[in-house]
XYZ file of C-alpha atoms in Angstrom:
342
model
C 1.900 10.041 -28.887
C 0.233 8.163 -31.781
C -3.403 9.025 -32.474
C -6.051 6.419 -31.623
C -9.151 5.799 -33.691
C -12.562 6.069 -32.040
C -12.842 2.341 -31.247
C -9.429 2.246 -29.579
C -10.341 5.345 -27.591
C -13.550 3.696 -26.399
C -11.680 0.531 -25.416
C -8.962 2.515 -23.621
C -11.595 4.428 -21.665
C -13.342 1.169 -20.743
C -10.083 -0.447 -19.599
C -9.312 2.529 -17.365
C -12.820 2.588 -15.872
C -12.657 -1.114 -15.064
C -9.093 -0.991 -13.722
C -9.802 2.033 -11.521
C -12.771 0.276 -9.947
C -11.361 -3.251 -9.708
C -7.556 -2.914 -9.552
C -7.251 -6.082 -11.681
C -6.044 -6.518 -15.277
C -8.890 -6.196 -17.776
C -9.579 -8.835 -20.431
C -11.443 -8.734 -23.724
C -14.305 -10.948 -22.511
C -15.201 -8.531 -19.705
C -15.175 -5.560 -22.076
C -17.443 -7.293 -24.601
C -19.891 -8.277 -21.841
C -20.129 -4.856 -20.184
C -19.720 -2.422 -23.082
C -21.508 -2.103 -26.406
C -18.418 -2.204 -28.587
C -20.117 -3.759 -31.607
C -17.340 -6.304 -32.180
C -16.462 -9.791 -30.971
C -14.006 -10.697 -28.234
C -11.284 -11.665 -30.728
C -11.392 -8.202 -32.302
C -11.170 -6.534 -28.903
C -8.250 -8.822 -28.037
C -6.433 -7.666 -31.189
C -7.158 -4.029 -30.358
C -5.767 -4.528 -26.846
C -2.615 -6.060 -28.305
C -2.193 -3.167 -30.749
C -2.633 -0.580 -27.986
C -0.038 -2.438 -25.913
C 2.416 -2.215 -28.816
C 1.664 1.514 -29.098
C 2.414 1.980 -25.381
C -1.083 2.833 -24.118
C -1.563 -0.448 -22.250
C 0.620 -2.927 -20.396
C 0.270 -6.659 -19.733
C 1.569 -7.582 -16.250
C 1.679 -11.291 -17.107
C 1.480 -13.223 -20.363
C -1.856 -14.789 -19.465
C -3.302 -11.679 -17.824
C -5.469 -8.902 -19.204
C -4.287 -5.350 -19.741
C -3.761 -2.385 -17.456
C -3.285 1.261 -18.487
C 0.254 2.607 -18.879
C 1.295 6.107 -17.859
C 0.843 7.126 -21.498
C -2.637 5.595 -21.521
C -3.625 7.564 -18.429
C -2.148 10.727 -19.971
C -4.217 10.284 -23.149
C -7.299 9.659 -21.020
C -6.773 12.744 -18.837
C -5.978 15.022 -21.780
C -8.468 13.721 -24.365
C -11.186 11.496 -22.932
C -11.821 12.629 -19.377
C -15.393 13.595 -18.572
C -14.888 15.633 -15.409
C -17.651 15.209 -12.863
C -18.698 18.362 -11.058
C -18.437 17.767 -7.276
C -21.835 16.916 -5.827
C -23.619 19.217 -3.389
C -22.555 17.171 -0.346
C -18.859 17.366 -1.268
C -19.058 21.076 -2.057
C -20.842 21.847 1.200
C -18.385 19.754 3.215
C -15.348 21.461 1.717
C -16.859 24.948 1.910
C -17.892 24.479 5.555
C -14.467 23.215 6.579
C -12.620 25.958 4.694
C -14.749 28.696 6.228
C -14.548 27.469 9.835
C -10.761 27.537 10.323
C -9.305 30.541 12.106
C -5.591 29.703 11.942
C -3.847 28.853 8.671
C -2.469 25.520 9.855
C -5.835 24.427 11.272
C -7.588 25.561 8.099
C -5.259 23.525 5.889
C -5.362 20.530 8.210
C -9.162 20.412 8.241
C -9.434 21.029 4.495
C -6.899 18.374 3.471
C -8.555 15.909 5.855
C -11.953 16.557 4.289
C -10.571 16.218 0.737
C -8.801 12.981 1.679
C -11.933 11.456 3.189
C -14.054 12.415 0.195
C -11.637 10.763 -2.244
C -10.050 8.014 -0.107
C -6.683 9.288 -1.286
C -3.862 11.188 0.374
C -4.187 14.958 0.346
C -1.191 17.260 0.760
C -1.088 21.043 1.083
C 2.008 23.225 1.030
C 2.278 26.935 1.703
C 4.536 29.583 0.256
C 6.357 31.588 2.901
C 7.110 35.314 2.606
C 5.886 35.688 -0.980
C 7.181 39.271 -1.402
C 10.474 38.846 0.446
C 13.465 40.201 -1.471
C 17.213 40.682 -1.111
C 17.982 44.322 -0.293
C 21.743 43.921 -0.583
C 24.383 41.253 -1.108
C 28.034 41.974 -0.422
C 31.162 39.845 -0.058
C 34.336 40.978 1.738
C 37.670 39.237 2.277
C 38.471 38.700 5.966
C 41.787 36.949 5.447
C 43.777 35.082 2.826
C 41.562 32.013 2.994
C 38.037 33.180 3.885
C 35.469 35.742 2.775
C 32.265 36.914 4.452
C 28.987 37.123 2.536
C 26.373 39.455 4.005
C 22.802 39.230 2.691
C 20.247 41.787 3.906
C 16.600 40.765 3.411
C 13.629 43.098 3.119
C 12.100 41.805 6.372
C 15.122 43.080 8.322
C 16.840 39.730 8.566
C 20.621 39.633 8.032
C 22.358 36.451 6.892
C 26.147 36.136 7.301
C 27.923 33.233 5.611
C 31.619 32.325 5.419
C 33.056 30.922 2.190
C 36.489 29.628 1.272
C 38.609 31.855 -0.967
C 39.954 30.168 -4.102
C 43.696 30.219 -4.722
C 44.793 33.356 -6.530
C 41.792 35.481 -5.488
C 42.450 39.206 -5.820
C 40.608 42.326 -4.699
C 39.688 42.832 -8.342
C 37.998 39.417 -8.358
C 36.016 40.317 -5.236
C 34.942 43.519 -6.968
C 33.756 41.511 -9.987
C 31.719 39.201 -7.745
C 30.139 42.168 -5.916
C 29.161 43.679 -9.268
C 27.557 40.388 -10.293
C 25.656 40.176 -6.998
C 24.428 43.732 -7.407
C 23.198 43.048 -10.930
C 21.636 39.615 -10.383
C 20.636 39.417 -6.696
C 20.006 42.848 -5.161
C 16.326 43.803 -5.373
C 15.223 40.350 -6.542
C 12.550 38.354 -4.697
C 13.677 35.167 -3.007
C 11.092 33.236 -5.026
C 12.611 34.380 -8.322
C 16.095 33.552 -7.048
C 14.973 30.019 -6.188
C 14.892 29.231 -9.924
C 17.610 31.646 -11.069
C 20.762 30.345 -12.730
C 24.166 31.183 -11.322
C 25.784 34.187 -13.044
C 29.302 33.881 -14.412
C 32.217 36.304 -14.779
C 33.610 35.679 -18.242
C 36.728 37.757 -17.495
C 37.859 35.789 -14.409
C 37.883 32.065 -13.730
C 38.831 32.695 -10.079
C 35.819 34.995 -9.654
C 33.614 32.225 -11.083
C 34.859 29.797 -8.409
C 34.034 32.336 -5.706
C 30.591 33.157 -7.116
C 29.809 29.418 -7.159
C 30.514 29.245 -3.414
C 28.453 32.367 -2.772
C 25.589 31.031 -4.897
C 25.476 27.819 -2.867
C 25.043 29.880 0.314
C 22.420 32.078 -1.330
C 20.398 29.063 -2.467
C 20.412 27.744 1.107
C 19.088 31.081 2.390
C 16.438 31.211 -0.329
C 15.309 27.668 0.433
C 14.877 28.446 4.131
C 13.102 31.732 3.395
C 10.603 30.327 0.902
C 9.821 26.980 2.483
C 6.447 27.118 4.150
C 4.665 24.341 5.965
C 3.457 21.000 4.698
C 0.210 19.387 5.807
C -0.573 15.789 4.808
C -3.681 13.759 5.571
C -4.882 10.322 4.508
C -1.743 8.208 4.606
C -3.917 5.328 5.803
C -5.792 5.329 2.499
C -2.523 4.815 0.636
C -1.666 1.741 2.695
C -5.030 0.218 1.785
C -4.418 0.469 -1.966
C -4.141 -2.941 -3.700
C -0.940 -1.818 -5.432
C 0.815 -1.540 -2.070
C -0.693 -4.706 -0.635
C 0.840 -6.632 -3.542
C 4.199 -4.835 -3.373
C 5.589 -4.506 0.152
C 8.863 -3.022 -1.114
C 6.975 -0.162 -2.756
C 5.030 0.357 0.458
C 8.249 0.549 2.486
C 9.775 3.036 0.034
C 6.672 5.193 0.165
C 6.581 5.204 3.980
C 10.221 6.334 4.018
C 9.352 8.962 1.433
C 6.484 10.319 3.539
C 8.838 10.691 6.476
C 11.061 13.038 4.440
C 9.014 16.240 4.507
C 11.616 18.199 2.518
C 11.433 15.788 -0.406
C 7.641 15.657 -0.301
C 7.457 19.454 -0.103
C 9.621 19.777 -3.205
C 7.470 17.250 -5.070
C 4.146 18.867 -4.192
C 5.017 22.499 -3.626
C 6.685 23.387 -6.895
C 5.004 26.619 -7.966
C 2.076 26.052 -10.307
C -0.262 28.825 -11.357
C -2.717 26.466 -12.992
C -3.885 22.962 -12.290
C -1.416 20.242 -13.186
C -1.644 16.463 -13.242
C 1.559 14.408 -13.236
C 1.196 10.706 -13.915
C 3.581 7.923 -12.940
C 7.035 8.484 -14.375
C 6.174 12.071 -15.235
C 6.984 12.699 -11.560
C 10.691 13.418 -11.095
C 10.890 11.565 -7.778
C 11.341 7.803 -8.176
C 9.139 7.122 -5.140
C 6.217 8.685 -7.034
C 6.618 6.628 -10.206
C 3.592 4.518 -9.261
C 1.604 7.614 -8.273
C -0.329 10.434 -9.831
C -0.408 13.900 -8.311
C -3.202 16.393 -8.990
C -2.167 19.904 -7.892
C -3.685 23.346 -7.933
C -2.527 26.625 -6.454
C -4.577 28.591 -3.955
C -4.231 32.314 -3.377
C -4.515 35.189 -0.942
C -5.920 37.894 -3.156
C -3.737 37.780 -6.272
C -0.700 36.283 -4.522
C -0.086 32.547 -4.676
C -0.224 31.186 -1.133
C 0.365 27.479 -1.692
C -0.665 24.283 -3.436
C -3.403 21.768 -2.595
C -3.030 18.274 -4.044
C -4.254 14.709 -4.199
C -1.705 11.891 -4.233
C -2.767 8.403 -5.186
C -2.012 5.455 -7.427
C -2.070 6.110 -11.168
C -5.288 4.097 -10.939
C -7.123 7.076 -9.401
C -10.557 8.396 -10.346
C -9.401 11.441 -12.299
C -12.893 12.438 -13.418
C -13.915 13.227 -9.833
C -10.514 13.939 -8.236
C -9.470 16.741 -10.599
C -12.665 18.820 -10.136
C -12.557 18.271 -6.359
C -9.006 19.621 -6.154
C -10.072 22.604 -8.241
C -13.063 23.313 -6.018
C -10.985 22.900 -2.861
C -8.426 25.417 -4.144
C -11.277 27.823 -4.891
C -12.828 27.706 -1.405
C -9.397 27.826 0.240
C -8.549 30.951 -1.756
C -11.820 32.587 -0.756
C -11.308 31.838 2.937
C -7.652 32.874 3.009
C -8.412 36.111 1.163
C -11.174 36.818 3.686
C -8.891 36.232 6.694
C -5.526 37.494 5.449
C -6.215 39.516 2.307
């Protein structure tokens, strides 16, 4: 990311402020009229062109003004953002809602609804399920020439049995190798750590590697089910009102379909984060979020991460107020959850 001089930084900040509030491309004449830049419109126009070449701005149409790019928003969030502390009304609203809930789902529902209404953006919360759950044992046994049985015992008393196909040429020695690998890499590990763990390999046996791949697929399915908590989303109606969607019906349709896939949305929002993160536009892995920004922060029960609270909106969101509000919401959620469940 190429450094910007002070004048370009001021112009970039002004473009973002105007585009966030108006949702229309910003021209040099408007900037000269509203901001004390100390230069004429032609100079500002040249600066806008240079910043477009550098990748900080985009020009939707040849005759139009400029809008911020993902890189422009990233520079703004990382370098120029003047975060606004939530006002007393917002703090009181969020604190009251977070302290009144008596069931986790109701607490998250009320809190995400309040955050959504304060920001006019979509708010999504995800929870982590069974944070301390681990695999007590993992064993595979042949039950015939073509099938093997995997038995996973979890620390909460749950037993998972899964059948896998035996690769051609599998021997008892290969099964022993796989059981040794499972004992070394799976037994005693938490399901949350296994969610991101890489599949082990048996360098001495290609057949054992084929079998461990089948076993690992079953294990990942068990881990996914065990760690997936609930998802609570509020404020979809605010997304439909955004000018970006009103001008692009195809994007609106894609986003509606995306919202209906809770698994995909959970994966996008609920990836474990121990600090606040902001992903902008194409920084999001999911294509349906390439026009969106997501502000996330974890909330906790005591010292254990319990979930993630987030704001989802167009890249043209008010970061200076949205980021602190998400942070404050995570704080009051953590306090309430620790009080009830800690």
